[in-house]
Each structure stands twice: as structure tokens, then as C-alpha cells.
Amino acid sequence: MTFRFYAELNDHLRGEDREVERNVPGPTPVGALIEGCGIPLEAVDLIVVDGESVGPGREVGPGDRVAVYPMFEAFDVAPAIRLRSRPLRATRFLVASDLAPLAGMLQADGHDVLTAHGPPATLVARATGDGRIVVTSRESIFDVPGATHAVVVVGEDPVSQYRQVQARLDLD
């Protein structure tokens, strides 16, 4: 049986392995096997076994392929079996300083927001270190190695930008 862990779930694993092989003698609840790999179920939002979304009680056996995901920032998993009714963590933002009105709107809506200026690499480094999502108008943000949590807004209208962030990250 093969387990594949994604994003920050890998922080719980020893070494560099994102794929973990496990031998199981027979049907075993997938949640117990995930915890046996060192991943707390509280950190898991989605489990997929052989392409099917399942709950932690689903029994799996030899030959099954299991993909395990943390909370999604921007990926529609609505048709899947979600393990959490709400996100495991608060969504935190690092907003480029040229988008100050947007930062104010996000903050007024109760989000944890910092503003910063500098080139995309500086924004990504700071956001990654603080566990934040970069919000910028620069497409070049995705040219920065390690830029995995970012939203690029278009246009000059802060209300439109706010709606873009809301829709992209499903903040409703």
C-alpha cells in the first residue's frame, strides 16, 4: 500500500519521503494507518483512496493507493468527503503595499493581514516564514521558487479585488 502526503503534511514525516509504503495484513481503517505514519488526523482535510474520496473509517488493504491532503487554500473539493466542517487554521494574508485598500477590506472582514513592500521574492520569503498567503497584482509572483500560496488580483478597484480574493479562496 502506498501513501502520498501533500503540502505541510510532509512536515510530520521523517526524512524527505512524500510517499510512504506500508504493508498491511488485511483490511485496516485508513485513518489508523495515516496516524501510524505520524500524521495527526486533525491535520487532514481530504483522503482519496484509488481516486475516491473517503472518510477515515474506510478500510484499505494491500495494493491500495492513498493520497492525503491538508486544508485546501484554493481547490474546489466540494464534491468530496470533507473531514472538517471549517478550516483547520485561520487564513492569514501578506498583501503587497500597493494594494493597501484591499488589505484594509480584508482586515475589516476579520482576517489577519500584514502589508509589505518589495520584490516578489521578498514577499514570498516573508509570507512563507509567517504561514501567509501573498496577495499581489504581480503575475511574476509565480516565477519565485517556493511561491505556492499566492493570489494575483487584477484591476484597480479594491472592491473587485476583494471579490477576486473571496472567490479564489472561498472565503464565504
Tab-separated table of C-alpha atoms in Angstrom:
chain	number	residue	atom	x	y	z
A	1	MET	CA	0.000	0.000	0.000
A	2	THR	CA	1.291	3.449	-0.899
A	3	PHE	CA	0.541	6.713	0.906
A	4	ARG	CA	1.231	10.082	-0.710
A	5	PHE	CA	1.149	13.113	1.599
A	6	TYR	CA	0.802	16.675	0.329
A	7	ALA	CA	1.951	20.162	1.358
A	8	GLU	CA	2.504	20.773	5.070
A	9	LEU	CA	1.557	17.201	5.982
A	10	ASN	CA	5.095	16.309	4.917
A	11	ASP	CA	6.375	18.275	7.916
A	12	HIS	CA	5.212	15.349	10.073
A	13	LEU	CA	7.242	12.773	8.143
A	14	ARG	CA	10.799	11.757	8.816
A	15	GLY	CA	13.244	12.390	6.008
A	16	GLU	CA	12.410	13.627	2.557
A	17	ASP	CA	9.819	10.989	1.634
A	18	ARG	CA	6.435	12.216	0.452
A	19	GLU	CA	5.450	8.674	-0.438
A	20	VAL	CA	5.310	6.059	2.275
A	21	GLU	CA	4.988	2.315	1.678
A	22	ARG	CA	3.140	0.253	4.291
A	23	ASN	CA	2.481	-3.469	4.444
A	24	VAL	CA	-0.894	-4.347	5.910
A	25	PRO	CA	-2.024	-7.915	6.534
A	26	GLY	CA	-5.665	-7.209	5.762
A	27	PRO	CA	-8.373	-4.561	5.754
A	28	THR	CA	-7.451	-1.700	8.102
A	29	PRO	CA	-9.108	1.728	8.655
A	30	VAL	CA	-7.203	4.272	6.582
A	31	GLY	CA	-7.306	6.830	9.419
A	32	ALA	CA	-5.373	4.478	11.709
A	33	LEU	CA	-2.751	3.920	9.012
A	34	ILE	CA	-2.377	7.671	8.407
A	35	GLU	CA	-1.819	8.226	12.120
A	36	GLY	CA	0.656	5.315	12.078
A	37	CYS	CA	2.681	7.294	9.521
A	38	GLY	CA	2.933	10.136	12.044
A	39	ILE	CA	0.219	12.377	10.572
A	40	PRO	CA	-2.408	13.522	13.112
A	41	LEU	CA	-5.927	13.225	11.657
A	42	GLU	CA	-6.626	16.765	12.911
A	43	ALA	CA	-4.231	17.987	10.195
A	44	VAL	CA	-6.033	16.085	7.393
A	45	ASP	CA	-8.863	17.557	5.318
A	46	LEU	CA	-9.192	15.064	2.447
A	47	ILE	CA	-8.368	11.372	1.955
A	48	VAL	CA	-8.505	9.812	-1.516
A	49	VAL	CA	-8.186	6.039	-1.968
A	50	ASP	CA	-7.693	4.851	-5.544
A	51	GLY	CA	-9.302	8.038	-6.848
A	52	GLU	CA	-12.304	8.008	-4.472
A	53	SER	CA	-12.814	10.458	-1.606
A	54	VAL	CA	-13.269	8.502	1.640
A	55	GLY	CA	-13.620	9.005	5.380
A	56	PRO	CA	-11.035	7.860	7.935
A	57	GLY	CA	-13.007	4.703	8.772
A	58	ARG	CA	-12.743	3.297	5.241
A	59	GLU	CA	-10.884	0.005	5.265
A	60	VAL	CA	-7.977	-0.339	2.885
A	61	GLY	CA	-5.658	-3.183	2.049
A	62	PRO	CA	-2.656	-4.286	0.010
A	63	GLY	CA	-2.310	-2.553	-3.353
A	64	ASP	CA	-4.428	0.499	-2.478
A	65	ARG	CA	-3.040	3.955	-3.237
A	66	VAL	CA	-3.895	6.619	-0.673
A	67	ALA	CA	-3.493	10.380	-1.165
A	68	VAL	CA	-3.750	12.551	1.944
A	69	TYR	CA	-4.274	16.326	1.793
A	70	PRO	CA	-4.293	19.188	4.305
A	71	MET	CA	-6.771	22.073	4.114
A	72	PHE	CA	-7.007	23.473	0.597
A	73	GLU	CA	-6.458	27.176	0.107
A	74	ALA	CA	-7.825	27.277	-3.421
A	75	PHE	CA	-9.044	23.976	-4.761
A	76	ASP	CA	-12.707	23.065	-5.015
A	77	VAL	CA	-13.215	19.843	-3.086
A	78	ALA	CA	-16.957	20.416	-2.626
A	79	PRO	CA	-17.976	17.081	-4.198
A	80	ALA	CA	-15.510	15.191	-1.987
A	81	ILE	CA	-15.971	13.935	1.551
A	82	ARG	CA	-14.503	16.714	3.693
A	83	LEU	CA	-13.254	15.683	7.112
A	84	ARG	CA	-13.661	19.194	8.542
A	85	SER	CA	-16.698	21.483	8.514
A	86	ARG	CA	-14.423	24.521	8.720
A	87	PRO	CA	-10.755	25.221	8.002
A	88	LEU	CA	-8.141	23.947	10.430
A	89	ARG	CA	-6.383	27.285	10.537
A	90	ALA	CA	-7.177	30.937	10.081
A	91	THR	CA	-6.429	32.315	6.642
A	92	ARG	CA	-3.613	34.830	7.018
A	93	PHE	CA	-2.524	37.289	4.350
A	94	LEU	CA	0.550	39.234	3.324
A	95	VAL	CA	-0.753	41.928	0.982
A	96	ALA	CA	1.556	43.909	-1.280
A	97	SER	CA	1.667	47.520	-0.069
A	98	ASP	CA	0.328	48.871	-3.373
A	99	LEU	CA	-2.955	47.095	-2.517
A	100	ALA	CA	-3.453	48.877	0.840
A	101	PRO	CA	-7.202	49.488	0.318
A	102	LEU	CA	-7.692	45.760	-0.309
A	103	ALA	CA	-5.647	44.953	2.797
A	104	GLY	CA	-7.929	47.225	4.805
A	105	MET	CA	-11.028	45.466	3.490
A	106	LEU	CA	-9.640	42.028	4.354
A	107	GLN	CA	-8.687	43.244	7.810
A	108	ALA	CA	-12.136	44.794	8.341
A	109	ASP	CA	-13.611	41.395	7.472
A	110	GLY	CA	-11.678	39.876	10.384
A	111	HIS	CA	-8.668	38.421	8.587
A	112	ASP	CA	-5.112	38.540	9.875
A	113	VAL	CA	-3.401	40.879	7.394
A	114	LEU	CA	0.089	42.307	7.072
A	115	THR	CA	1.194	44.633	4.305
A	116	ALA	CA	4.704	44.640	2.897
A	117	HIS	CA	6.618	46.135	0.033
A	118	GLY	CA	9.440	44.762	-2.005
A	119	PRO	CA	10.105	42.468	-4.924
A	120	PRO	CA	8.105	39.235	-5.271
A	121	ALA	CA	10.924	37.120	-3.796
A	122	THR	CA	10.876	39.218	-0.614
A	123	LEU	CA	7.090	38.884	-0.305
A	124	VAL	CA	7.223	35.118	-0.813
A	125	ALA	CA	10.024	34.651	1.734
A	126	ARG	CA	8.196	36.658	4.387
A	127	ALA	CA	4.816	35.047	3.694
A	128	THR	CA	6.267	31.545	3.753
A	129	GLY	CA	8.016	32.206	7.042
A	130	ASP	CA	4.789	33.531	8.591
A	131	GLY	CA	2.414	30.963	7.047
A	132	ARG	CA	0.610	33.614	4.996
A	133	ILE	CA	-0.915	33.842	1.529
A	134	VAL	CA	0.606	36.536	-0.663
A	135	VAL	CA	-1.912	38.857	-2.321
A	136	THR	CA	-0.411	40.898	-5.144
A	137	SER	CA	-1.149	42.302	-8.570
A	138	ARG	CA	2.135	40.963	-9.988
A	139	GLU	CA	1.905	37.773	-12.058
A	140	SER	CA	5.661	37.396	-11.595
A	141	ILE	CA	4.986	36.136	-8.054
A	142	PHE	CA	4.689	32.635	-9.514
A	143	ASP	CA	8.180	32.879	-11.018
A	144	VAL	CA	9.603	32.850	-7.486
A	145	PRO	CA	10.721	29.389	-6.323
A	146	GLY	CA	8.544	28.281	-3.416
A	147	ALA	CA	5.616	30.572	-4.275
A	148	THR	CA	2.826	28.116	-3.531
A	149	HIS	CA	0.328	30.258	-1.630
A	150	ALA	CA	-0.477	33.398	-3.608
A	151	VAL	CA	-3.404	35.185	-5.190
A	152	VAL	CA	-2.958	37.606	-8.073
A	153	VAL	CA	-5.676	40.238	-8.369
A	154	VAL	CA	-6.368	42.302	-11.463
A	155	GLY	CA	-7.782	45.773	-11.913
A	156	GLU	CA	-7.659	48.927	-9.818
A	157	ASP	CA	-10.960	48.676	-7.928
A	158	PRO	CA	-10.430	47.418	-4.336
A	159	VAL	CA	-13.984	46.038	-4.166
A	160	SER	CA	-13.377	43.987	-7.308
A	161	GLN	CA	-10.016	42.844	-5.932
A	162	TYR	CA	-11.678	41.832	-2.670
A	163	ARG	CA	-14.261	39.780	-4.568
A	164	GLN	CA	-11.463	38.095	-6.508
A	165	VAL	CA	-9.723	37.037	-3.283
A	166	GLN	CA	-13.041	35.938	-1.766
A	167	ALA	CA	-13.898	33.799	-4.790
A	168	ARG	CA	-10.394	32.361	-5.249
A	169	LEU	CA	-10.082	31.245	-1.619
A	170	ASP	CA	-13.758	30.525	-0.951
A	171	LEU	CA	-13.762	32.939	1.995
A	172	ASP	CA	-17.540	32.872	2.290
